[in-house]
mmCIF file of C-alpha atoms in Angstrom:
data_model
loop_
_atom_site.group_PDB
_atom_site.id
_atom_site.type_symbol
_atom_site.label_atom_id
_atom_site.label_comp_id
_atom_site.label_asym_id
_atom_site.label_seq_id
_atom_site.Cartn_x
_atom_site.Cartn_y
_atom_site.Cartn_z
ATOM 1 C CA MET A 1 -60.376 -1.281 -5.356
ATOM 2 C CA LYS A 2 -59.054 -3.538 -2.386
ATOM 3 C CA ARG A 3 -55.630 -3.602 -4.256
ATOM 4 C CA ILE A 4 -54.807 -0.248 -4.536
ATOM 5 C CA LEU A 5 -56.270 0.908 -0.986
ATOM 6 C CA SER A 6 -53.735 -1.959 -0.102
ATOM 7 C CA LEU A 7 -51.208 -0.880 -2.261
ATOM 8 C CA ILE A 8 -51.737 2.874 -1.074
ATOM 9 C CA PHE A 9 -51.744 1.776 2.715
ATOM 10 C CA ILE A 10 -48.464 0.660 2.388
ATOM 11 C CA PHE A 11 -47.475 3.233 0.727
ATOM 12 C CA ILE A 12 -48.374 5.812 3.560
ATOM 13 C CA PHE A 13 -47.444 3.503 6.297
ATOM 14 C CA THR A 14 -43.606 3.073 4.849
ATOM 15 C CA LEU A 15 -43.212 6.579 4.362
ATOM 16 C CA VAL A 16 -44.528 7.172 7.883
ATOM 17 C CA LEU A 17 -41.952 4.122 9.567
ATOM 18 C CA LEU A 18 -38.702 6.136 7.499
ATOM 19 C CA THR A 19 -40.062 9.730 8.540
ATOM 20 C CA GLY A 20 -39.993 8.792 12.160
ATOM 21 C CA CYS A 21 -36.453 6.975 11.695
ATOM 22 C CA LYS A 22 -34.401 9.459 13.655
ATOM 23 C CA CYS A 23 -31.643 7.381 12.716
ATOM 24 C CA SER A 24 -28.339 10.494 13.615
ATOM 25 C CA PRO A 25 -25.194 9.396 11.606
ATOM 26 C CA ALA A 26 -22.169 8.080 13.417
ATOM 27 C CA GLU A 27 -19.680 10.038 15.324
ATOM 28 C CA VAL A 28 -16.522 10.491 13.992
ATOM 29 C CA LYS A 29 -13.408 11.988 16.110
ATOM 30 C CA THR A 30 -10.000 12.842 15.877
ATOM 31 C CA GLY A 31 -6.809 12.782 18.225
ATOM 32 C CA VAL A 32 -3.953 13.305 17.755
ATOM 33 C CA ALA A 33 -0.675 13.314 20.438
ATOM 34 C CA TYR A 34 3.434 14.109 19.420
ATOM 35 C CA GLY A 35 6.612 13.045 21.782
ATOM 36 C CA VAL A 36 9.918 11.819 22.088
ATOM 37 C CA VAL A 37 10.298 7.872 21.826
ATOM 38 C CA TYR A 38 13.133 6.366 21.991
ATOM 39 C CA ASN A 39 14.765 9.304 23.216
ATOM 40 C CA ASP A 40 15.878 9.662 19.300
ATOM 41 C CA TYR A 41 12.770 10.568 17.647
ATOM 42 C CA VAL A 42 9.438 12.655 17.976
ATOM 43 C CA ALA A 43 6.500 10.762 17.076
ATOM 44 C CA ARG A 44 3.465 11.888 15.801
ATOM 45 C CA VAL A 45 0.098 9.022 16.982
ATOM 46 C CA GLU A 46 -3.444 9.960 15.396
ATOM 47 C CA VAL A 47 -6.485 8.085 16.634
ATOM 48 C CA LYS A 48 -9.636 8.129 15.153
ATOM 49 C CA VAL A 49 -12.650 6.997 17.365
ATOM 50 C CA ILE A 50 -16.092 6.416 15.232
ATOM 51 C CA ASP A 51 -19.273 5.867 17.817
ATOM 52 C CA GLY A 52 -16.264 5.459 20.930
ATOM 53 C CA GLU A 53 -14.768 2.613 19.271
ATOM 54 C CA VAL A 54 -10.928 3.576 17.786
ATOM 55 C CA SER A 55 -11.055 2.111 14.228
ATOM 56 C CA ASP A 56 -8.002 3.569 13.002
ATOM 57 C CA ILE A 57 -4.036 4.235 14.503
ATOM 58 C CA MET A 58 -1.810 6.067 12.468
ATOM 59 C CA ILE A 59 1.966 6.504 13.407
ATOM 60 C CA ASP A 60 4.856 7.943 12.588
ATOM 61 C CA GLU A 61 7.664 8.960 13.070
ATOM 62 C CA ALA A 62 10.490 12.367 12.261
ATOM 63 C CA LEU A 63 13.866 11.416 12.737
ATOM 64 C CA LEU A 64 16.515 14.324 13.811
ATOM 65 C CA PRO A 65 19.501 15.943 12.165
ATOM 66 C CA SER A 66 21.904 13.670 12.902
ATOM 67 C CA ASP A 67 20.173 10.859 10.396
ATOM 68 C CA TRP A 68 19.348 13.649 8.015
ATOM 69 C CA ALA A 69 21.407 16.508 8.027
ATOM 70 C CA MET A 70 24.045 15.209 5.711
ATOM 71 C CA THR A 71 25.496 16.902 3.085
ATOM 72 C CA ASP A 72 27.789 15.100 -0.124
ATOM 73 C CA PHE A 73 29.124 19.174 -0.862
ATOM 74 C CA ALA A 74 33.060 17.638 -1.620
ATOM 75 C CA ASP A 75 34.948 20.838 -0.325
ATOM 76 C CA GLU A 76 35.872 21.615 2.739
ATOM 77 C CA HIS A 77 34.332 24.127 3.803
ATOM 78 C CA ASP A 78 33.520 26.168 6.852
ATOM 79 C CA TYR A 79 29.587 25.303 6.319
ATOM 80 C CA VAL A 80 30.101 21.537 6.749
ATOM 81 C CA LEU A 81 31.117 19.444 9.664
ATOM 82 C CA ASP A 82 32.984 16.182 9.800
ATOM 83 C CA TYR A 83 31.574 13.625 11.874
ATOM 84 C CA LYS A 84 32.837 9.723 11.610
ATOM 85 C CA ASP A 85 32.015 8.840 8.037
ATOM 86 C CA GLN A 86 29.569 10.976 7.120
ATOM 87 C CA ARG A 87 29.866 14.860 6.349
ATOM 88 C CA TYR A 88 27.258 17.656 7.840
ATOM 89 C CA VAL A 89 25.973 20.614 7.244
ATOM 90 C CA LYS A 90 26.890 22.914 9.850
ATOM 91 C CA ASN A 91 23.614 24.533 10.487
ATOM 92 C CA VAL A 92 20.082 24.238 10.021
ATOM 93 C CA ARG A 93 16.911 26.331 10.017
ATOM 94 C CA ILE A 94 13.644 24.285 11.911
ATOM 95 C CA ASP A 95 11.017 26.700 10.950
ATOM 96 C CA GLU A 96 12.773 29.956 12.097
ATOM 97 C CA VAL A 97 14.639 28.655 14.494
ATOM 98 C CA THR A 98 18.348 27.958 13.950
ATOM 99 C CA PHE A 99 20.493 25.206 15.355
ATOM 100 C CA SER A 100 24.193 24.639 14.662
ATOM 101 C CA ALA A 101 26.239 21.057 15.021
ATOM 102 C CA ASN A 102 28.813 20.184 17.423
ATOM 103 C CA ILE A 103 31.248 17.259 18.381
ATOM 104 C CA ASP A 104 31.059 16.620 22.267
ATOM 105 C CA ASN A 105 32.310 13.706 23.777
ATOM 106 C CA ASP A 106 32.581 12.070 20.646
ATOM 107 C CA ASN A 107 29.428 12.405 19.916
ATOM 108 C CA LEU A 108 27.310 14.859 17.376
ATOM 109 C CA THR A 109 25.117 16.948 19.173
ATOM 110 C CA TRP A 110 22.253 19.610 17.816
ATOM 111 C CA GLY A 111 21.757 23.345 19.582
ATOM 112 C CA ASN A 112 22.065 27.349 20.256
ATOM 113 C CA ASP A 113 22.685 29.812 22.647
ATOM 114 C CA LYS A 114 19.148 28.698 24.408
ATOM 115 C CA VAL A 115 18.960 25.032 23.808
ATOM 116 C CA THR A 116 22.201 22.586 25.020
ATOM 117 C CA ASN A 117 20.472 19.429 25.134
ATOM 118 C CA PHE A 118 17.785 18.673 21.903
ATOM 119 C CA GLY A 119 16.676 15.970 22.732
ATOM 120 C CA GLU A 120 14.992 17.406 26.544
ATOM 121 C CA PHE A 121 14.365 20.532 24.650
ATOM 122 C CA LEU A 122 11.826 18.504 22.237
ATOM 123 C CA LYS A 123 10.692 16.708 25.588
ATOM 124 C CA THR A 124 9.413 20.235 26.650
ATOM 125 C CA GLY A 125 6.056 21.631 26.056
ATOM 126 C CA ASN A 126 5.088 21.751 21.904
ATOM 127 C CA ASN A 127 8.428 21.295 20.637
ATOM 128 C CA ALA A 128 8.003 17.861 20.101
ATOM 129 C CA GLN A 129 4.820 19.134 17.982
ATOM 130 C CA TRP A 130 6.406 22.502 16.772
ATOM 131 C CA TYR A 131 9.439 20.241 15.149
ATOM 132 C CA TYR A 132 7.355 17.369 13.506
ATOM 133 C CA ASP A 133 5.452 19.972 12.026
ATOM 134 C CA SER A 134 8.057 22.123 10.703
ATOM 135 C CA LEU A 135 9.658 19.228 8.946
ATOM 136 C CA LYS A 136 6.680 17.427 7.770
ATOM 137 C CA ASN A 137 5.909 21.538 6.106
ATOM 138 C CA ASN A 138 9.695 21.438 4.654
ATOM 139 C CA LYS A 139 10.352 24.440 7.318
ATOM 140 C CA VAL A 140 13.786 23.638 6.982
ATOM 141 C CA SER A 141 16.724 25.063 5.302
ATOM 142 C CA ILE A 142 20.780 24.932 5.700
ATOM 143 C CA VAL A 143 22.345 28.490 6.292
ATOM 144 C CA ASP A 144 25.547 30.189 7.042
ATOM 145 C CA ASP A 145 26.593 31.134 10.463
ATOM 146 C CA ALA A 146 24.699 34.924 9.454
ATOM 147 C CA ASP A 147 21.672 32.892 9.587
ATOM 148 C CA LYS A 148 21.662 33.398 5.869
ATOM 149 C CA VAL A 149 20.169 29.987 3.408
ATOM 150 C CA ILE A 150 22.968 28.278 1.533
ATOM 151 C CA LYS A 151 21.062 27.581 -2.120
ATOM 152 C CA ASP A 152 24.097 25.404 -3.159
ATOM 153 C CA LEU A 153 24.372 23.362 -0.592
ATOM 154 C CA LYS A 154 22.300 20.061 -0.318
ATOM 155 C CA PHE A 155 20.846 17.490 1.930
ATOM 156 C CA LYS A 156 22.393 13.877 0.786
ATOM 157 C CA THR A 157 18.222 12.939 1.514
ATOM 158 C CA ALA A 158 15.423 14.269 1.988
ATOM 159 C CA LYS A 159 13.790 11.870 3.876
ATOM 160 C CA MET A 160 13.368 12.905 7.431
ATOM 161 C CA PHE A 161 10.293 10.446 8.807
ATOM 162 C CA LYS A 162 10.836 6.855 8.856
ATOM 163 C CA SER A 163 7.674 6.020 6.595
ATOM 164 C CA ALA A 164 10.207 6.834 4.416
ATOM 165 C CA GLY A 165 11.035 3.454 4.052
ATOM 166 C CA ASP A 166 14.653 3.188 4.571
ATOM 167 C CA TYR A 167 14.819 3.220 8.272
ATOM 168 C CA TRP A 168 15.120 -0.703 9.252
ATOM 169 C CA LYS A 169 13.742 -2.794 6.414
ATOM 170 C CA LYS A 170 12.073 -6.176 6.549
ATOM 171 C CA THR A 171 13.942 -9.309 6.127
ATOM 172 C CA ASP A 172 14.029 -12.696 6.095
ATOM 173 C CA THR A 173 14.329 -12.620 10.289
ATOM 174 C CA THR A 174 12.833 -9.253 11.174
ATOM 175 C CA LEU A 175 9.560 -7.218 10.491
ATOM 176 C CA GLY A 176 11.524 -4.260 10.148
ATOM 177 C CA TRP A 177 9.928 -1.473 11.294
ATOM 178 C CA ASP A 178 6.925 -0.773 9.428
ATOM 179 C CA GLU A 179 5.439 -4.231 9.697
ATOM 180 C CA ASN A 180 6.415 -3.763 13.706
ATOM 181 C CA ILE A 181 4.455 -0.830 13.792
ATOM 182 C CA LYS A 182 1.163 -2.442 11.679
ATOM 183 C CA GLU A 183 1.452 -5.686 14.238
ATOM 184 C CA LEU A 184 1.270 -2.996 17.266
ATOM 185 C CA ILE A 185 -1.502 -0.886 16.102
ATOM 186 C CA LYS A 186 -3.914 -4.519 15.394
ATOM 187 C CA GLY A 187 -3.059 -4.960 18.835
ATOM 188 C CA MET A 188 -3.942 -1.882 19.835
ATOM 189 C CA LYS A 189 -7.385 -1.806 17.735
ATOM 190 C CA ALA A 190 -8.394 -5.147 18.583
ATOM 191 C CA THR A 191 -8.386 -4.661 22.323
ATOM 192 C CA ASN A 192 -10.333 -0.815 21.595
ATOM 193 C CA LEU A 193 -6.856 0.791 23.526
ATOM 194 C CA GLU A 194 -8.019 -0.091 26.888
ATOM 195 C CA THR A 195 -5.523 -3.219 27.399
ATOM 196 C CA GLU A 196 -1.157 -2.055 28.149
ATOM 197 C CA PRO A 197 0.708 -3.855 26.637
ATOM 198 C CA LYS A 198 4.120 -5.708 27.624
ATOM 199 C CA TYR A 199 6.280 -8.986 26.680
ATOM 200 C CA ASN A 200 5.671 -12.729 26.275
ATOM 201 C CA SER A 201 7.822 -15.192 26.792
ATOM 202 C CA ASN A 202 8.698 -14.796 23.138
ATOM 203 C CA ASN A 203 9.219 -11.371 23.240
ATOM 204 C CA LYS A 204 6.064 -10.781 21.471
ATOM 205 C CA VAL A 205 3.804 -7.613 22.362
ATOM 206 C CA VAL A 206 0.878 -8.785 23.521
ATOM 207 C CA PHE A 207 -2.359 -6.743 24.685
ATOM 208 C CA GLY A 208 -3.641 -9.247 27.095
ATOM 209 C CA ASP A 209 -4.708 -12.356 24.974
ATOM 210 C CA THR A 210 -4.041 -10.608 21.849
ATOM 211 C CA VAL A 211 -0.568 -11.421 20.409
ATOM 212 C CA THR A 212 0.859 -9.404 18.190
ATOM 213 C CA GLY A 213 4.355 -10.133 16.244
ATOM 214 C CA ALA A 214 5.605 -7.232 17.101
ATOM 215 C CA THR A 215 8.831 -6.989 19.182
ATOM 216 C CA LEU A 216 9.374 -3.263 19.695
ATOM 217 C CA THR A 217 11.211 -2.124 22.851
ATOM 218 C CA GLY A 218 9.151 0.922 22.958
ATOM 219 C CA HIS A 219 6.049 -0.650 22.957
ATOM 220 C CA LYS A 220 4.408 1.587 25.892
ATOM 221 C CA GLU A 221 5.665 4.383 24.951
ATOM 222 C CA TYR A 222 3.597 4.059 22.014
ATOM 223 C CA TYR A 223 0.456 3.006 23.999
ATOM 224 C CA ALA A 224 1.178 6.212 25.954
ATOM 225 C CA LEU A 225 0.384 8.712 23.093
ATOM 226 C CA ALA A 226 -2.032 6.619 21.607
ATOM 227 C CA LYS A 227 -4.163 7.189 24.619
ATOM 228 C CA LYS A 228 -3.403 10.311 24.880
ATOM 229 C CA ALA A 229 -4.256 10.712 21.321
ATOM 230 C CA LEU A 230 -7.816 9.052 22.079
ATOM 231 C CA GLU A 231 -8.282 11.743 25.320
ATOM 232 C CA ASN A 232 -7.724 14.293 23.065
ATOM 233 C CA ALA A 233 -10.264 12.982 20.518
ATOM 234 C CA LYS A 234 -12.584 12.107 23.635
ATOM 235 C CA THR A 235 -12.526 16.164 24.517
ATOM 236 C CA LYS A 236 -13.552 17.427 20.912
#
């Protein structure tokens, strides 16, 4: 009888402990930031925070039209424009906005009646996010001068992001883009985005005492976007 009473007491005590426990689930927040890096790419940085600690960081970059608006169209036509050793489509529509290619002082530029400097346009307001998301959602078309879609004219490549794998591949002597970004993220996470990066004497990116294998010259730009994404996460 005493054994039964002891078991009942243990069961009730355990039940009280379990029901009395007010263990709350982990607080998970995510923030995103967009911006132009190296003056030539649009970066998206996403930071995931669990209970105030940075748990994950994701970085990708959208290429500009000069890196993806090429075509294999063989015939001469006013739909295309030759620049150096590449043939480009003359007009691209991104979302609902059309940009035309021009050669200015031996440089390939993109613009329209309202946009004379594509790079500066991307740095203005939410244009970086608009551009990145438009490419990500495949809102890109080849159009003629009347803004009508040219169905039989195709892009030479469908890869519009660095994560596609063709941009700066890893070699025996360099990490390449993907591995550099991974190393940079390791340093950011190790210091919870509380330490600004810099180069050490070996030209490696360091975060305080945390040494990474990254050599990216734009490490401060990525860090600034990651900090912005972190702040965006905290305000949610």
